[in-house]
Short mmCIF file of C-alpha atoms in Angstrom, two decimals:
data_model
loop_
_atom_site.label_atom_id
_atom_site.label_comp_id
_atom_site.label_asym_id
_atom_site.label_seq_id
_atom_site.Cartn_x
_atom_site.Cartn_y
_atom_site.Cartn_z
CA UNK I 34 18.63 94.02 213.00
CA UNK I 35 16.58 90.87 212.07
CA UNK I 36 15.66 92.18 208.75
CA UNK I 37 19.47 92.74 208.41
CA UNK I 38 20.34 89.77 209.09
CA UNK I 39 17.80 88.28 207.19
CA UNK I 40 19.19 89.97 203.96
CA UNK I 41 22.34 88.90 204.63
CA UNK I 42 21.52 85.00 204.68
CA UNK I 43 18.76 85.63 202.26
CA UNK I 44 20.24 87.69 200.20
CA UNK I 45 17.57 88.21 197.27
CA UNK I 46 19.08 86.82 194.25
CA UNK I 47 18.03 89.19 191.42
CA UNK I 48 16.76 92.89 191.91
CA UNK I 49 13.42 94.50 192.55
CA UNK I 50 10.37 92.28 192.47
CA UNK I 51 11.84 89.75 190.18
CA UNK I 52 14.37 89.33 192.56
CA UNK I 53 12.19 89.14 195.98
CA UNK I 54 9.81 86.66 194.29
CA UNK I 55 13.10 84.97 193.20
CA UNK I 56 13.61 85.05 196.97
CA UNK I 57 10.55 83.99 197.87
CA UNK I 58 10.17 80.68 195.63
CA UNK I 59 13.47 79.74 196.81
CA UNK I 60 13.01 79.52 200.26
CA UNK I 61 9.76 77.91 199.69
CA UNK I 62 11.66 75.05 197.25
CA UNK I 63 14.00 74.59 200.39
CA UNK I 64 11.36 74.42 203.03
CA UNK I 65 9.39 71.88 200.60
CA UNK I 66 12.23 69.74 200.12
CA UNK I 67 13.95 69.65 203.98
CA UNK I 68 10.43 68.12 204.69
CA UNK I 69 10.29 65.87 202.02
CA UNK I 70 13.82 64.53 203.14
CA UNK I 71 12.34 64.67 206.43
CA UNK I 72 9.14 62.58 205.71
CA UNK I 73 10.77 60.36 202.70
CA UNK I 74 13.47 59.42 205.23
CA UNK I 75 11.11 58.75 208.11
CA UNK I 76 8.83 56.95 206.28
CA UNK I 77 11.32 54.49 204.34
CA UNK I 78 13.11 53.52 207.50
CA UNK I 79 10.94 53.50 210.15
CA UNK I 80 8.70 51.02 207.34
CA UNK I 81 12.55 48.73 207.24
CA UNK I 82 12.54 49.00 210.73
CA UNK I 83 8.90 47.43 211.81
CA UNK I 84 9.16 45.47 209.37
CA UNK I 85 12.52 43.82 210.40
CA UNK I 86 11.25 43.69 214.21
CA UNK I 87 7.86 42.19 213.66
CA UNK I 88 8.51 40.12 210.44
CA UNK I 89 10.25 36.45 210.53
CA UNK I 90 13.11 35.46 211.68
CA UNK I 91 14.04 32.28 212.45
CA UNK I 92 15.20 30.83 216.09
CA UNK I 93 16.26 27.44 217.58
CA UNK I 94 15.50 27.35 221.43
CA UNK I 95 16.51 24.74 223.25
CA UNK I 96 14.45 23.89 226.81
CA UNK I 97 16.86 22.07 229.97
CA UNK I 98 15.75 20.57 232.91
CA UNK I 99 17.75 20.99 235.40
CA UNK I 100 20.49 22.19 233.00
CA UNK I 101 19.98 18.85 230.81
CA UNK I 102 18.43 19.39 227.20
CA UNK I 103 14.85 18.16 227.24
CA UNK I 104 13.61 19.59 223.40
CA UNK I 105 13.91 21.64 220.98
CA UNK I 106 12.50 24.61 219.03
CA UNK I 107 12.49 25.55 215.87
CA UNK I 108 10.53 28.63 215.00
CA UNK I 109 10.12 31.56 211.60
CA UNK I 110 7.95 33.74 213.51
CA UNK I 111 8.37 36.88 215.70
CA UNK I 112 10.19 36.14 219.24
CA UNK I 113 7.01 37.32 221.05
CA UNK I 114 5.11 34.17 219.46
CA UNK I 115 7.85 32.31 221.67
CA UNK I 116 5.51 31.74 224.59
CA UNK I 117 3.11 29.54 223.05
CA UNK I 118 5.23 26.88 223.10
CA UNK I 119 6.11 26.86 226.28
CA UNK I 120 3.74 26.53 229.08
CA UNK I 121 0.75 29.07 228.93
CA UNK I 122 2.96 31.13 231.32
CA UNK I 123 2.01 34.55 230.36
CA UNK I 124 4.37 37.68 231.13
CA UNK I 125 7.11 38.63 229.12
CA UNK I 126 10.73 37.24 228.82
CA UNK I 127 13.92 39.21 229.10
CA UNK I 128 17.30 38.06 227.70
CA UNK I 129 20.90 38.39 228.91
CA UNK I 130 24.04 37.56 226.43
CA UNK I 131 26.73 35.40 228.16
CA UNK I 132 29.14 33.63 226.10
CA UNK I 133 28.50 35.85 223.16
CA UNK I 134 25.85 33.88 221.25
CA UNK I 135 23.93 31.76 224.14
CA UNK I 136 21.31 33.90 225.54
CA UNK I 137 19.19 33.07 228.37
CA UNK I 138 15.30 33.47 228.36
CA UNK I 139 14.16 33.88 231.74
CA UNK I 140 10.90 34.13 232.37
CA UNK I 141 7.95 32.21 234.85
CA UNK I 142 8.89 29.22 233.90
CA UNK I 143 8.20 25.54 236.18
CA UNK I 144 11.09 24.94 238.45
CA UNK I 145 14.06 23.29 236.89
CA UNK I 146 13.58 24.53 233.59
CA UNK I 147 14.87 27.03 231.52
CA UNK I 148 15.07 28.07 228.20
CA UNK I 149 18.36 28.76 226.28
CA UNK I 150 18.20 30.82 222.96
CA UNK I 151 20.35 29.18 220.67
CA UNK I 152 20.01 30.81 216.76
CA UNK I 153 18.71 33.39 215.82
CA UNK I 154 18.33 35.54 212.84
CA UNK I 155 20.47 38.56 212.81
CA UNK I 156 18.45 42.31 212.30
CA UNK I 157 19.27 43.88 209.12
CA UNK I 158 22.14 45.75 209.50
CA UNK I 159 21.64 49.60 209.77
CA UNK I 160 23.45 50.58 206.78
CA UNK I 161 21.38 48.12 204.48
CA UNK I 162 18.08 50.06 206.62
CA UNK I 163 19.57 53.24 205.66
CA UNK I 164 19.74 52.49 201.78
CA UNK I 165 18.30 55.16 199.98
CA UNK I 166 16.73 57.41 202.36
CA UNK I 167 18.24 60.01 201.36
CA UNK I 168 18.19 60.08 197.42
CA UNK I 169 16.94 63.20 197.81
CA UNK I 170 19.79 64.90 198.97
CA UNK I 171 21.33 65.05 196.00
CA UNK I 172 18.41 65.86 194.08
CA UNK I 173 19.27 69.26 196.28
CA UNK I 174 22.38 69.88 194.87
CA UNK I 175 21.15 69.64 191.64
CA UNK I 176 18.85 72.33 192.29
CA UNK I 177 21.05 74.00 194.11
CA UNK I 178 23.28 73.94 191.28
CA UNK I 179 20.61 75.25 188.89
CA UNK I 180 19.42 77.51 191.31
CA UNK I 181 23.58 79.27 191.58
CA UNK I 182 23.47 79.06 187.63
CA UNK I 183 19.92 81.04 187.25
CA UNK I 184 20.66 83.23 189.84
CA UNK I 185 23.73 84.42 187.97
CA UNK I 186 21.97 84.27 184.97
CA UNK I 187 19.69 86.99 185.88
CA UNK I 188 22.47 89.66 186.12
CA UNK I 189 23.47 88.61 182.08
CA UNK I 190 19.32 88.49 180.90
CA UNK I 191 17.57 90.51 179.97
CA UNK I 192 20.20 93.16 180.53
CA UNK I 193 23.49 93.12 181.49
CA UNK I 194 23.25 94.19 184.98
CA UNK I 195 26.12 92.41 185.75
CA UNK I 196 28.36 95.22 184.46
CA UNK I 197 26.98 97.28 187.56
CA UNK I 198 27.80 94.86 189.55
CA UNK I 199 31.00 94.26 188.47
CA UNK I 200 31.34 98.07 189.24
CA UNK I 201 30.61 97.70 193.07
CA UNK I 202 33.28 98.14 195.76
CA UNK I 203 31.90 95.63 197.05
CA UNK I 204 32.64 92.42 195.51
CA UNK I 205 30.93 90.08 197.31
CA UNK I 206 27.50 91.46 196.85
CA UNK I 207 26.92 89.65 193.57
CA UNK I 208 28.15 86.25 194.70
CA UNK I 209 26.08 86.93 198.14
CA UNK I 210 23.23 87.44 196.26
CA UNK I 211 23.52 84.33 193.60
CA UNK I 212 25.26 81.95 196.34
CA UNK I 213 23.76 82.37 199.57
CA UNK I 214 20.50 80.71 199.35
CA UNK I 215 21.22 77.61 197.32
CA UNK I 216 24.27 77.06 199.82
CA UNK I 217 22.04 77.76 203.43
CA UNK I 218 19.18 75.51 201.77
CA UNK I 219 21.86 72.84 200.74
CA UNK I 220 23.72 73.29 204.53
CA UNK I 221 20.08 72.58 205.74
CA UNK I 222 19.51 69.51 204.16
CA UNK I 223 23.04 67.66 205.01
CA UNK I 224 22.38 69.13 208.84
CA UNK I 225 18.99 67.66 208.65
CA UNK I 226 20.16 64.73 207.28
CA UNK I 227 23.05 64.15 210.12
CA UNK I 228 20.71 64.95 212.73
CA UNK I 229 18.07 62.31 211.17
CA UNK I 230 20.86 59.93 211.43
CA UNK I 231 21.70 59.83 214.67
CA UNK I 232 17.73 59.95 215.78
CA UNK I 233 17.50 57.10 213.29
CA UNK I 234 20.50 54.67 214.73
CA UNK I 235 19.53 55.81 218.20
CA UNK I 236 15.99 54.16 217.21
CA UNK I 237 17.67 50.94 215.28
CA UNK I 238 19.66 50.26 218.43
CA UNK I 239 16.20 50.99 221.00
CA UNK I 240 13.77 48.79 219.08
CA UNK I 241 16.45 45.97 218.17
CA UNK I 242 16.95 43.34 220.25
CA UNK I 243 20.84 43.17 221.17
CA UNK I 244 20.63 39.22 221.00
CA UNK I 245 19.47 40.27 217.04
CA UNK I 246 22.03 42.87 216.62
CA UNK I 247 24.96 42.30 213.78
CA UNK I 248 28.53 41.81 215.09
CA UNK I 249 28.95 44.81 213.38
CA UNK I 250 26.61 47.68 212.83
CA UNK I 251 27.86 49.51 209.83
CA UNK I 252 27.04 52.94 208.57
CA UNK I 253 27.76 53.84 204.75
CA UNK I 254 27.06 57.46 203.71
CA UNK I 255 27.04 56.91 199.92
CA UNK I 256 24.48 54.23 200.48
CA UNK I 257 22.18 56.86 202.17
CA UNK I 258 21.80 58.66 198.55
CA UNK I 259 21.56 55.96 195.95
CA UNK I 260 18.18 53.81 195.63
CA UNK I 261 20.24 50.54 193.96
CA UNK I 262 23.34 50.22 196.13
CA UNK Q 277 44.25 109.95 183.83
CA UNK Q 278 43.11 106.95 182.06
CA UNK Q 279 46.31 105.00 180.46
CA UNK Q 280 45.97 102.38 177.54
CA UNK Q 281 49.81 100.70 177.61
CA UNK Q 282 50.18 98.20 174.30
CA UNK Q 283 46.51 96.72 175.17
CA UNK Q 284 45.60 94.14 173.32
CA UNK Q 285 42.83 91.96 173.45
CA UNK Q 286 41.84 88.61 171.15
CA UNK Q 287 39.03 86.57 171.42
CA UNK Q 288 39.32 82.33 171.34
CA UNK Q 289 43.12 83.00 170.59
CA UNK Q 290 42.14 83.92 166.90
CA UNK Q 291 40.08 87.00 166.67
CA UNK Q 292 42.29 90.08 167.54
CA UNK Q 293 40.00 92.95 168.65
CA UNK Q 294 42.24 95.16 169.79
CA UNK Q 295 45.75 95.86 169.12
CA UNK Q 296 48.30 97.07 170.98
CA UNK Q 297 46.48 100.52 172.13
CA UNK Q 298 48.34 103.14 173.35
CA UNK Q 299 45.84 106.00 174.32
CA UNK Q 300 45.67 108.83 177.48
CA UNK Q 301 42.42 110.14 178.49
CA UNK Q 302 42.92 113.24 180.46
CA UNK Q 303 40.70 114.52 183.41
CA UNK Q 304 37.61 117.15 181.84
CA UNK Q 305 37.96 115.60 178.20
CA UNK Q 306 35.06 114.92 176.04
CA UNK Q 307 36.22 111.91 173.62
CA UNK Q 308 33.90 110.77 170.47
CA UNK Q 309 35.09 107.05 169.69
CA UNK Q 310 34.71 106.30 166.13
CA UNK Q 311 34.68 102.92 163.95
CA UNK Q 312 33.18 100.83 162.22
CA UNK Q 313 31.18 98.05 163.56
CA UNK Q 314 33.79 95.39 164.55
CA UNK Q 315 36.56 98.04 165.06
CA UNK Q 316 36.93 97.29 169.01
CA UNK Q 317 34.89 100.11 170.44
CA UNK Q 318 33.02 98.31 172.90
CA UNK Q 319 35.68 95.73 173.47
CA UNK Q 320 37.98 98.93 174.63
CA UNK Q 321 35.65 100.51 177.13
CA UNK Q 322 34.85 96.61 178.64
CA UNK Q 323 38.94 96.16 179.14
CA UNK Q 324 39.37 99.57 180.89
CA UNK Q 325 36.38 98.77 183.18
CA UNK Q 326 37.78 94.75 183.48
CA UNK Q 327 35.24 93.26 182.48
CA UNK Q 328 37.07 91.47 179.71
CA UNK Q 329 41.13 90.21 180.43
CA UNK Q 330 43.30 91.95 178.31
CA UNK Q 331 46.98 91.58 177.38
CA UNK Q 332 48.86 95.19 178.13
CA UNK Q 333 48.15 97.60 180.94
CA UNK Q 334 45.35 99.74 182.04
CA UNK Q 335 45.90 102.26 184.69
CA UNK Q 336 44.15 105.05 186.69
CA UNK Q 337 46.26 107.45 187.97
CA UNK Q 338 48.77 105.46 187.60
CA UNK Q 339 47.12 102.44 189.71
CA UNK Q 340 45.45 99.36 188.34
CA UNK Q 341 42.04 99.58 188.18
CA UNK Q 342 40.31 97.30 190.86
CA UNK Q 343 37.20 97.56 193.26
CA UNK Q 344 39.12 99.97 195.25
CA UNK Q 345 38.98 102.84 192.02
CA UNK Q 346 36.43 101.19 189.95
CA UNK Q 347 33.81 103.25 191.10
CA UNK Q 348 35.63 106.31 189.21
CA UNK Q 349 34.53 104.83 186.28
CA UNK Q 350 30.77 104.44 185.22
CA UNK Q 351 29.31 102.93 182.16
CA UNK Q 352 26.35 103.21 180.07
CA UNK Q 353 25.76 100.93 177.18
CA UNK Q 354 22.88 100.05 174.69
CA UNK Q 355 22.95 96.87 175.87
CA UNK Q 356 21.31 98.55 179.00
CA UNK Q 357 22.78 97.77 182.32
CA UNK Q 358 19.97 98.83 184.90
CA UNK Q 359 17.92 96.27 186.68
CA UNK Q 360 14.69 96.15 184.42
CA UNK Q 361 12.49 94.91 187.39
CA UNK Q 362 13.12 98.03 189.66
CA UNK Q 363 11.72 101.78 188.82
CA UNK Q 364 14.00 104.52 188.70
CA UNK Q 365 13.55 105.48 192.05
CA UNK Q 366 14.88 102.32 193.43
CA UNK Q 367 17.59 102.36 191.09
CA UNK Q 368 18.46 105.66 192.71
CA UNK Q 369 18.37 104.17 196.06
CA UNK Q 370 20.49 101.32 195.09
CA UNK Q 371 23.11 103.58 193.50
CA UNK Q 372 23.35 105.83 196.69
CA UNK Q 373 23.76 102.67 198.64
CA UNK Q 374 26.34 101.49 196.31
CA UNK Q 375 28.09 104.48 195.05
CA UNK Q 376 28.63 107.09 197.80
CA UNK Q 377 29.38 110.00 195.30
CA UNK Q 378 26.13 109.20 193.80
CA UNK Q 379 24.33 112.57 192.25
CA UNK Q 380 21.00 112.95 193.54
CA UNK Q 381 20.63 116.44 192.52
CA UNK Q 382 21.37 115.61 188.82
CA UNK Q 383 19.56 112.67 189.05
CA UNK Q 384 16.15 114.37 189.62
CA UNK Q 385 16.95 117.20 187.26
CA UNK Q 386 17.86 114.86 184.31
CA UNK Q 387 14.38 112.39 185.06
CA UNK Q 388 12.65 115.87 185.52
CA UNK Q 389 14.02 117.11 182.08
CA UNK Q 390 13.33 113.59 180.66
CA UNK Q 391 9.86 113.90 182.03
CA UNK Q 392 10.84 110.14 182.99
CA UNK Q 393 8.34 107.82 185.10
CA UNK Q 394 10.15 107.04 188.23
CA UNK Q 395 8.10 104.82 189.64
CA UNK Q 396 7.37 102.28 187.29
CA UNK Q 397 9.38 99.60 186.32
CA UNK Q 398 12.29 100.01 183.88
CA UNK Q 399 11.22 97.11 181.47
CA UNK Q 400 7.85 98.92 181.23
CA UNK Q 401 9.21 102.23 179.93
CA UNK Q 402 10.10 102.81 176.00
CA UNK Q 403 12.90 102.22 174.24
CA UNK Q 404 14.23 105.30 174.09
CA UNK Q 405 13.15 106.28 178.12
CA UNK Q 406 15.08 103.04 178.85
CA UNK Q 407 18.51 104.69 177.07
CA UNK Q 408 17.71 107.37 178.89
CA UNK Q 409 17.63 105.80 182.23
CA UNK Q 410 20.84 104.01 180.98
CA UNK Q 411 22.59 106.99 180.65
CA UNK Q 412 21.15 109.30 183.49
CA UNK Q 413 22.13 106.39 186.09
CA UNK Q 414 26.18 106.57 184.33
CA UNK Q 415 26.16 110.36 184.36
CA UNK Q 416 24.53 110.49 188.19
CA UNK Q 417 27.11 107.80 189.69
CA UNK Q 418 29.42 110.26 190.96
CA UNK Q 419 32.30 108.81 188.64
CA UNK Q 420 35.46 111.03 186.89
CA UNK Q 421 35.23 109.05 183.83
CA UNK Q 422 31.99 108.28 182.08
CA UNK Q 423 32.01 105.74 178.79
CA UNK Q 424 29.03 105.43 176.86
CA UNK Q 425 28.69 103.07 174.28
CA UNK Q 426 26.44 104.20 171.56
CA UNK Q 427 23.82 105.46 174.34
CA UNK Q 428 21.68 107.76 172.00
CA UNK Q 429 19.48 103.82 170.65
CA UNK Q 430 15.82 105.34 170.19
CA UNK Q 431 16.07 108.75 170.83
CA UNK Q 432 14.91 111.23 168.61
CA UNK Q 433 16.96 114.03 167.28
CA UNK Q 434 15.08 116.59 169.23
CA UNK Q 435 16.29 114.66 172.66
CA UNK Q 436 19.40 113.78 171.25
CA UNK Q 437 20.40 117.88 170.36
CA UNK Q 438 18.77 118.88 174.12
CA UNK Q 439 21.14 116.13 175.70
CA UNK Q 440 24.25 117.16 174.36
CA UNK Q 441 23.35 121.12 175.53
CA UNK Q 442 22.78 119.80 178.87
CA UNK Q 443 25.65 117.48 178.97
CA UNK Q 444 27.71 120.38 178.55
CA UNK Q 445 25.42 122.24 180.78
CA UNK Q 446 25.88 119.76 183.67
CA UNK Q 447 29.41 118.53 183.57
CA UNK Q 448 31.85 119.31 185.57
CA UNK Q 449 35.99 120.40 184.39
CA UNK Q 450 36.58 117.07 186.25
CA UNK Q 451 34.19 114.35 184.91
CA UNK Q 452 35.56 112.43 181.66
CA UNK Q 453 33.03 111.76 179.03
CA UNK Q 454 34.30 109.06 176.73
CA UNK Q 455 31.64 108.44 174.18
CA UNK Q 456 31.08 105.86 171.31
CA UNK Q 457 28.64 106.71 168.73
CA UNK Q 458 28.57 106.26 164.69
CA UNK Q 459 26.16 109.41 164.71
CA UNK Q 460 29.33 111.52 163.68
CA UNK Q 461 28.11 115.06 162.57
CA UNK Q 462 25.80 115.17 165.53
CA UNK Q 463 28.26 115.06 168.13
CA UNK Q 464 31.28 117.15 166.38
CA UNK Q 465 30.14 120.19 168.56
CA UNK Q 466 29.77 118.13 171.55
CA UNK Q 467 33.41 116.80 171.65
CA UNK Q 468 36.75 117.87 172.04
CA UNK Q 469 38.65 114.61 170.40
CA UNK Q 470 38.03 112.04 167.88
CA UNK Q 471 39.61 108.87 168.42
CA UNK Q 472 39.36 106.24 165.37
CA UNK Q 473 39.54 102.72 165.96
CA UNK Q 474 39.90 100.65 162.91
CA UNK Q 475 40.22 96.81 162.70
CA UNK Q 476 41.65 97.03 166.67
CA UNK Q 477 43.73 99.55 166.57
CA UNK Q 478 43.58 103.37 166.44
CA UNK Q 479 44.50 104.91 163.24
CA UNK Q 480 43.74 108.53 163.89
CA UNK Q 481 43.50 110.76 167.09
CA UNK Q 482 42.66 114.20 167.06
CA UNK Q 483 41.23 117.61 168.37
CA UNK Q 484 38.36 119.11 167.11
CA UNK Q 485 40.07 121.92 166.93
CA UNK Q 486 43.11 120.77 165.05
CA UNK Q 487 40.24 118.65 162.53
CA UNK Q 488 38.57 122.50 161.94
CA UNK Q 489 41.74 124.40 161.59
CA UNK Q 490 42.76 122.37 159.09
CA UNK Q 491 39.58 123.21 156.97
CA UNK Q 492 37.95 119.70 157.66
CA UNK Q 493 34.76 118.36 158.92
CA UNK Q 494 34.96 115.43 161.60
CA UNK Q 495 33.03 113.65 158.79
CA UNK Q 496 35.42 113.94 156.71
CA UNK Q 497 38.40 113.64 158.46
CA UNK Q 498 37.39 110.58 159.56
CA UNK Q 499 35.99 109.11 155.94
CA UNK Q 500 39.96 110.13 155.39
CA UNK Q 501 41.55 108.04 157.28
CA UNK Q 502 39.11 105.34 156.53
CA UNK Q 503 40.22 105.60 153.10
CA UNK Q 504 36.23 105.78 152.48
CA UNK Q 505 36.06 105.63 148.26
CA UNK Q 506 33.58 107.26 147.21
CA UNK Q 507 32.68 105.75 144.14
CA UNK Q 508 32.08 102.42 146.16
CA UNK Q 509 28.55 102.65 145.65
CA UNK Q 510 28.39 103.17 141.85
CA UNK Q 511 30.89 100.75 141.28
CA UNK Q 512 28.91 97.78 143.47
CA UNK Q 513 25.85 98.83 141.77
CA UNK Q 514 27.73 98.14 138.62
CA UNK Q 515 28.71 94.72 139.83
CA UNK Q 516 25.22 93.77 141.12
CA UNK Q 517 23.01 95.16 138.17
CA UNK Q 518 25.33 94.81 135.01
CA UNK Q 519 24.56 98.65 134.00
CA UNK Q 520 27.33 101.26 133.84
CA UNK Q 521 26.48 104.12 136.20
CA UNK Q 522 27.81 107.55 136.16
#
């Protein structure tokens, strides 16, 4: 049953050994390049990504005392480099938005004071992270493409078995053969590629700070395949 | 019945490879198709079996021809149409699996008589073993109607002679043999009709019989309608060397 459905979604695309090794390569070309969507993608934005969280940005903090302005902050490095200029008051700070912009720092801080947030540098937006990752997704469907036109090819070179095939009741075992493997690889690659997009904006929105986070976070798809957009 | 209805075929709208055919090929015939190269030949067995669009109609038993019938209709050609990377035996296999009429019997009496590897790889064999293979796999399909276009490439006479004699041995008063070959006095004992094809179109169609009853050869019935001269040689030689030859 496996093996049957196996050679159904596998369907080798030439006869004999030719055609199994055909077979063979094939799958192998599609396992080599879902991984090397898989690691290109990784790689290129998780790199964006740690590099937007822990590289400069600049902020304007503002300390009150007792609600009353008392100094100000101006700052290009990473929001955990905050604390040294405050107090040596270890222990982290958390942030809540109210107002929109204003955000509250809250942490140990001496009675009567607080620290407001006032600028900050937005994160790059997720579309602008996502440029490119992808670029090889379409180098796919070029090979896909060449892979349908070889396939067929076969069946014309060096013999023209296509004129048995053209004989068979059954119609669609030509195009199963020639179609079926480029297309599952190619299916592969865009399902990959959706799922690594929703692991990917799942991880933009868990390591960026919401303060940081555009007013809109965009998503283009044709800006996922091309290197210069 | 095979049925030819004002077929006509052209190629890039200029080229006009066949016209208008009218021809009926009965159940049990053996047909010799005769012309010269260019005269359509190939192009008429390809239209019957659809694998080139025609103007005109083609039917079998009075039904288009389609996937449902098409397997009535088998085809061996010197272009060679077996899978060169798979031995004979798998090509049997594949043909069962394909072609549920498929002869096995005949299949392993023609290899046998062949004395034909069957477990090697097509590409490997000969010339001549691949025609053979060519046209053992169109005469084993199981199919009424059998065209072969010029099958007998690189076989020897001695094969050639044996084939025939076990052609007729072998077929049945049902199968169609439909055959294209320019080797003209070899096959006049081997077929019952001559059909001509000149320049697209057929310009003579005959029984053996009829040809021999009339006191003619095939050969040269068919140099007849041809309008073969036969001083064409002497007088070219004339033109190309400047001397007068008798």
């Amino acid at each position: 049953m496996k093996r049957r459905i196996f050679e159904r979604w596998f369907a080798a695309p030439g006869m004999g050994e030719a055609g199994e090794g055909a077979r063979k390569t094939q799958i192998r070309v599609i396992i080599l390049l879902l991984a090397a969507i898989a690691l290109s993608s990784a790689v290129l934005f998780m790199g964006r990504l740690i590099k937007d969280k822990d590289g400069e940005c600049e902020w304007t903090v503002e300390v009150r005392k007792k609600g009353v302005p008392v100094d100000t902050y101006r700052g290009n490095y990473n929001l955990s480099s905050l604390v040294i200029y405050l107090d040596e008051v270890e222990a982290g700070y958390c942030y809540k938005e109210i107002d929109g912009r204003e955000v509250i720092l809250d942490r140990e801080l001496p009675k009567d004071y607080s620290v407001i947030l006032l600028t900050i540098d937005r994160a790059t937006d997720f579309s602008v992270m996502m440029r490119g990752v992808y670029v090889l997704l379409p180098v796919c469907l070029a090979l896909a493409i060449a892979a349908v036109i070889i396939n067929y090819r076969s069946f014309y070179r060096p013999t023209r078995s296509i004129y048995v095939m053209r004989r068979l009741r059954d119609g669609g075992e030509l195009h199963r053969r020639c179609l079926t493997i480029p297309l599952v690889g190619l299916i592969a690659a865009v399902i990959l590629c959706v799922v690594l997009t929703v692991v990917y904006y799942k991880l933009y929105f868990r390591e960026t700070m919401p303060v940081r986070l555009p007013n809109k976070v965009t998503f283009n798809v044709w800006r996922t395949l091309v290197w210069w957009s | 019945m095979v049925e030819l209805k004002n077929v006509s075929k052209s190629y890039g709208g200029k080229v006009e490879a066949l016209k208008n055919i009218n021809l009926s090929v009965g159940q049990g015939e053996i047909i010799g198709l005769f012309g010269e190269n260019g005269a359509g030949k190939t192009t008429l067995m390809k239209c019957i079996l659809g694998f080139l669009g025609h103007k005109g109609q083609i039917l079998l038993d009075g039904e288009p021809i389609d996937r449902k019938n098409i397997d009535r209709l088998s085809f061996g050609t010197c272009e060679f149409s077996f899978f060169p990377e798979m031995t004979a035996a798998e090509h049997a296999e594949f043909y069962e699996a394909h072609f549920p009429k498929f002869r096995r019997d005949r299949f392993r009496g023609l290899t046998e008589f062949f004395e034909l590897p069957t477990n090697r790889p097509i590409k490997s064999l000969s010339t001549g073993q691949k025609s053979q293979v060519e046209v053992i796999l169109a005469l084993c399909q199981g199919a009424e109607y059998i065209f072969l276009d010029e099958p007998f490439v690189g076989h020897d006479i001695f094969n050639r002679e044996d084939f025939y004699k076990v052609l007729l041995g072998i077929l049945e008063p049902t199968e169609t043999i439909i055959l294209s070959t320019h080797l003209i006095e070899e096959v006049e004992g081997f077929i019952d009709r001559a059909v001509m094809i000149h320049k697209g179109e057929i310009v003579g169609d005959c029984s053996v019989a009829e040809i021999e009853e009339n006191g003619e050869t095939l050969v040269e019935y068919v140099k007849k309608l041809y309008g073969y001269q036969p001083d064409r040689v002497s007088r070219s030689l004339e033109i190309i060397t400047g001397e007068k030859k008798d």
